[in-house]
């Protein structure tokens, strides 16, 4: 109603939002923030100009690959490492947050030992084997993996995981939370 537009934004790691707004400061009344998030205020009539300026900047600075989600994996993991000691040691690195993300690991050349399960049409649970050890892995909100796992059969693949501790009904279990896979049949 006062002719001003206010907004905020978040960005991807390859695009510095603060620098982008700085380059558009001629059409913005005020802004603040940092590389990953910012807030701003500008005259309502400048919104379309700002949009064009930001779109031109993204075209100049970014490639389609920059928009693809990437996993930052911290270390390889052996099945024998998946134990309470690892979870206990990870507590020393807490608290986890934006600047200190929870460790993500990868297991190389695991094989499935039984048919995967599709839970609630959304989550996939499979049991993998490596180094003489069998462990379940659950992938939340990845129903796309179910068909691929069914086709994979006993062929080995790599898996990215988080290691978590689940306390339920007085029992504590160390669990593998699946993040993504590589080397599945028919995938790139």
Coordinates of C-alpha atoms in Angstrom, one line a residue:
X1 CA 0.0 0.0 0.0
X2 CA 2.9 2.4 0.5
X3 CA 4.4 1.6 -2.9
X4 CA 7.2 -0.5 -1.5
X5 CA 7.9 -4.2 -2.0
X6 CA 9.7 -6.3 0.7
X7 CA 11.1 -9.7 0.3
X8 CA 13.7 -12.2 1.3
X9 CA 15.6 -14.9 -0.6
X10 CA 17.8 -18.0 -0.2
X11 CA 20.2 -19.2 -2.8
X12 CA 22.4 -22.1 -3.9
X13 CA 26.1 -22.2 -3.0
X14 CA 27.2 -21.3 -6.5
X15 CA 25.3 -18.0 -6.5
X16 CA 26.2 -15.2 -4.0
X17 CA 22.9 -13.5 -3.2
X18 CA 24.5 -10.6 -1.3
X19 CA 26.8 -9.8 -4.2
X20 CA 23.9 -10.1 -6.7
X21 CA 21.8 -7.6 -4.7
X22 CA 24.8 -5.3 -4.4
X23 CA 25.1 -5.3 -8.2
X24 CA 21.4 -4.3 -8.4
X25 CA 21.6 -1.6 -5.7
X26 CA 20.5 1.1 -8.1
X27 CA 16.9 -0.2 -8.0
X28 CA 16.8 -1.3 -4.4
X29 CA 16.0 0.9 -1.4
X30 CA 17.8 -1.3 1.1
X31 CA 19.1 -4.8 1.5
X32 CA 21.1 -6.9 3.9
X33 CA 22.2 -10.5 4.5
X34 CA 25.0 -12.7 3.4
X35 CA 26.1 -15.0 0.5
X36 CA 23.3 -17.6 1.1
X37 CA 20.3 -15.4 2.3
X38 CA 19.2 -11.8 2.1
X39 CA 16.3 -9.5 2.7
X40 CA 15.4 -6.4 0.7
X41 CA 13.0 -3.5 0.1
X42 CA 12.5 -1.6 -3.1
X43 CA 9.9 0.5 -4.9
X44 CA 7.0 -1.6 -6.2
X45 CA 7.6 -0.3 -9.8
X46 CA 11.3 -1.7 -9.7
X47 CA 10.3 -5.3 -9.0
X48 CA 10.2 -6.3 -12.7
X49 CA 13.5 -4.5 -13.3
X50 CA 15.2 -6.3 -10.4
X51 CA 13.8 -9.6 -11.7
X52 CA 15.3 -9.0 -15.1
X53 CA 18.7 -7.9 -13.6
X54 CA 18.9 -11.0 -11.4
X55 CA 17.9 -13.4 -14.2
X56 CA 20.6 -11.9 -16.4
X57 CA 23.1 -12.3 -13.6
X58 CA 22.2 -16.0 -13.1
X59 CA 22.4 -16.6 -16.9
X60 CA 25.9 -15.1 -16.9
X61 CA 27.2 -16.9 -13.8
X62 CA 25.5 -20.3 -13.6
X63 CA 25.3 -23.4 -15.7
X64 CA 22.5 -26.0 -15.6
X65 CA 24.9 -28.3 -13.6
X66 CA 25.0 -25.7 -10.8
X67 CA 21.3 -26.3 -10.2
X68 CA 21.7 -30.1 -9.8
X69 CA 21.6 -31.2 -6.2
X70 CA 24.9 -32.5 -4.9
X71 CA 25.9 -34.6 -2.0
X72 CA 29.0 -33.7 0.1
X73 CA 30.4 -37.0 1.3
X74 CA 32.9 -36.9 4.2
X75 CA 34.5 -40.3 4.3
X76 CA 34.4 -43.9 3.2
X77 CA 32.8 -46.3 5.7
X78 CA 33.3 -50.0 6.3
X79 CA 30.4 -52.1 7.5
X80 CA 32.4 -52.9 10.6
X81 CA 32.5 -49.2 11.5
X82 CA 28.7 -49.0 11.8
X83 CA 28.6 -49.3 15.5
X84 CA 27.8 -47.4 18.7
X85 CA 31.4 -46.2 18.9
X86 CA 31.1 -44.3 15.6
X87 CA 27.8 -42.6 16.8
X88 CA 29.5 -41.8 20.2
X89 CA 32.5 -40.3 18.4
X90 CA 30.2 -38.2 16.1
X91 CA 28.7 -36.6 19.3
X92 CA 32.0 -34.8 19.7
X93 CA 31.4 -32.8 16.5
X94 CA 27.9 -31.5 17.6
X95 CA 26.0 -29.3 17.4
X96 CA 25.2 -29.9 13.7
X97 CA 23.7 -27.1 11.6
X98 CA 24.3 -25.1 8.5
X99 CA 28.0 -24.4 9.1
X100 CA 28.7 -27.9 10.7
X101 CA 26.7 -30.5 8.8
X102 CA 26.2 -34.0 10.1
X103 CA 28.8 -36.4 8.6
X104 CA 27.8 -38.3 5.5
X105 CA 29.6 -41.5 4.5
X106 CA 29.7 -43.9 1.6
X107 CA 29.8 -47.7 1.5
X108 CA 31.4 -49.1 -1.6
X109 CA 30.4 -52.3 -3.4
X110 CA 27.5 -53.5 -1.2
X111 CA 25.0 -56.1 -2.4
X112 CA 21.4 -56.6 -1.6
X113 CA 20.6 -59.8 0.2
X114 CA 16.8 -59.8 -0.1
X115 CA 14.0 -58.1 -2.1
X116 CA 13.6 -54.4 -1.2
X117 CA 10.5 -53.3 0.6
X118 CA 8.3 -50.3 -0.4
X119 CA 6.9 -48.7 2.7
X120 CA 3.8 -46.5 2.5
X121 CA 4.5 -46.1 -1.2
X122 CA 7.2 -43.6 -0.3
X123 CA 10.1 -45.1 1.5
X124 CA 12.4 -47.9 0.4
X125 CA 14.0 -50.4 2.9
X126 CA 16.7 -52.8 1.7
X127 CA 19.2 -55.0 3.4
X128 CA 22.8 -54.8 2.2
X129 CA 25.8 -57.0 2.6
X130 CA 29.5 -56.1 2.6
X131 CA 32.6 -57.3 4.5
X132 CA 30.7 -60.2 5.9
X133 CA 28.1 -57.9 7.6
X134 CA 24.5 -57.5 6.8
X135 CA 22.7 -54.2 7.6
X136 CA 19.3 -52.6 6.7
X137 CA 19.3 -49.2 5.0
X138 CA 16.2 -47.0 4.7
X139 CA 15.7 -44.3 2.0
X140 CA 13.0 -41.9 3.0
X141 CA 10.9 -40.3 0.2
X142 CA 12.7 -42.2 -2.5
X143 CA 10.0 -44.5 -4.1
X144 CA 11.9 -44.1 -7.4
X145 CA 14.6 -46.4 -6.0
X146 CA 12.3 -49.4 -5.4
X147 CA 12.1 -50.5 -9.1
X148 CA 15.8 -49.9 -9.6
X149 CA 16.7 -52.0 -6.5
X150 CA 14.4 -54.8 -7.8
X151 CA 16.3 -54.9 -11.1
X152 CA 19.7 -54.7 -9.4
X153 CA 19.4 -58.1 -7.8
X154 CA 22.7 -59.2 -6.3
X155 CA 24.9 -56.9 -8.4
X156 CA 27.1 -54.6 -6.2
X157 CA 26.6 -50.8 -6.0
X158 CA 27.7 -47.9 -3.8
X159 CA 25.5 -46.1 -1.3
X160 CA 25.8 -42.8 0.5
X161 CA 24.5 -42.9 4.1
X162 CA 24.1 -41.2 7.4
X163 CA 24.7 -43.3 10.6
X164 CA 22.0 -42.7 13.2
X165 CA 21.0 -44.1 16.6
X166 CA 17.4 -45.1 17.0
X167 CA 16.1 -45.6 20.5
X168 CA 12.8 -47.5 20.5
X169 CA 11.0 -49.4 23.3
X170 CA 14.1 -49.4 25.4
X171 CA 16.4 -50.7 22.7
X172 CA 19.0 -48.8 20.9
X173 CA 19.9 -49.6 17.3
X174 CA 22.5 -48.1 15.0
X175 CA 20.9 -47.6 11.7
X176 CA 21.9 -46.5 8.2
X177 CA 19.8 -43.8 6.6
X178 CA 20.3 -43.9 2.8
X179 CA 20.9 -40.7 1.0
X180 CA 21.6 -41.8 -2.6
X181 CA 23.1 -44.7 -4.6
X182 CA 25.6 -45.0 -7.5
X183 CA 26.3 -47.9 -9.9
X184 CA 22.8 -49.2 -10.2
X185 CA 22.0 -51.1 -13.4
X186 CA 20.4 -48.9 -16.0
X187 CA 21.4 -45.6 -14.2
X188 CA 24.0 -43.1 -15.3

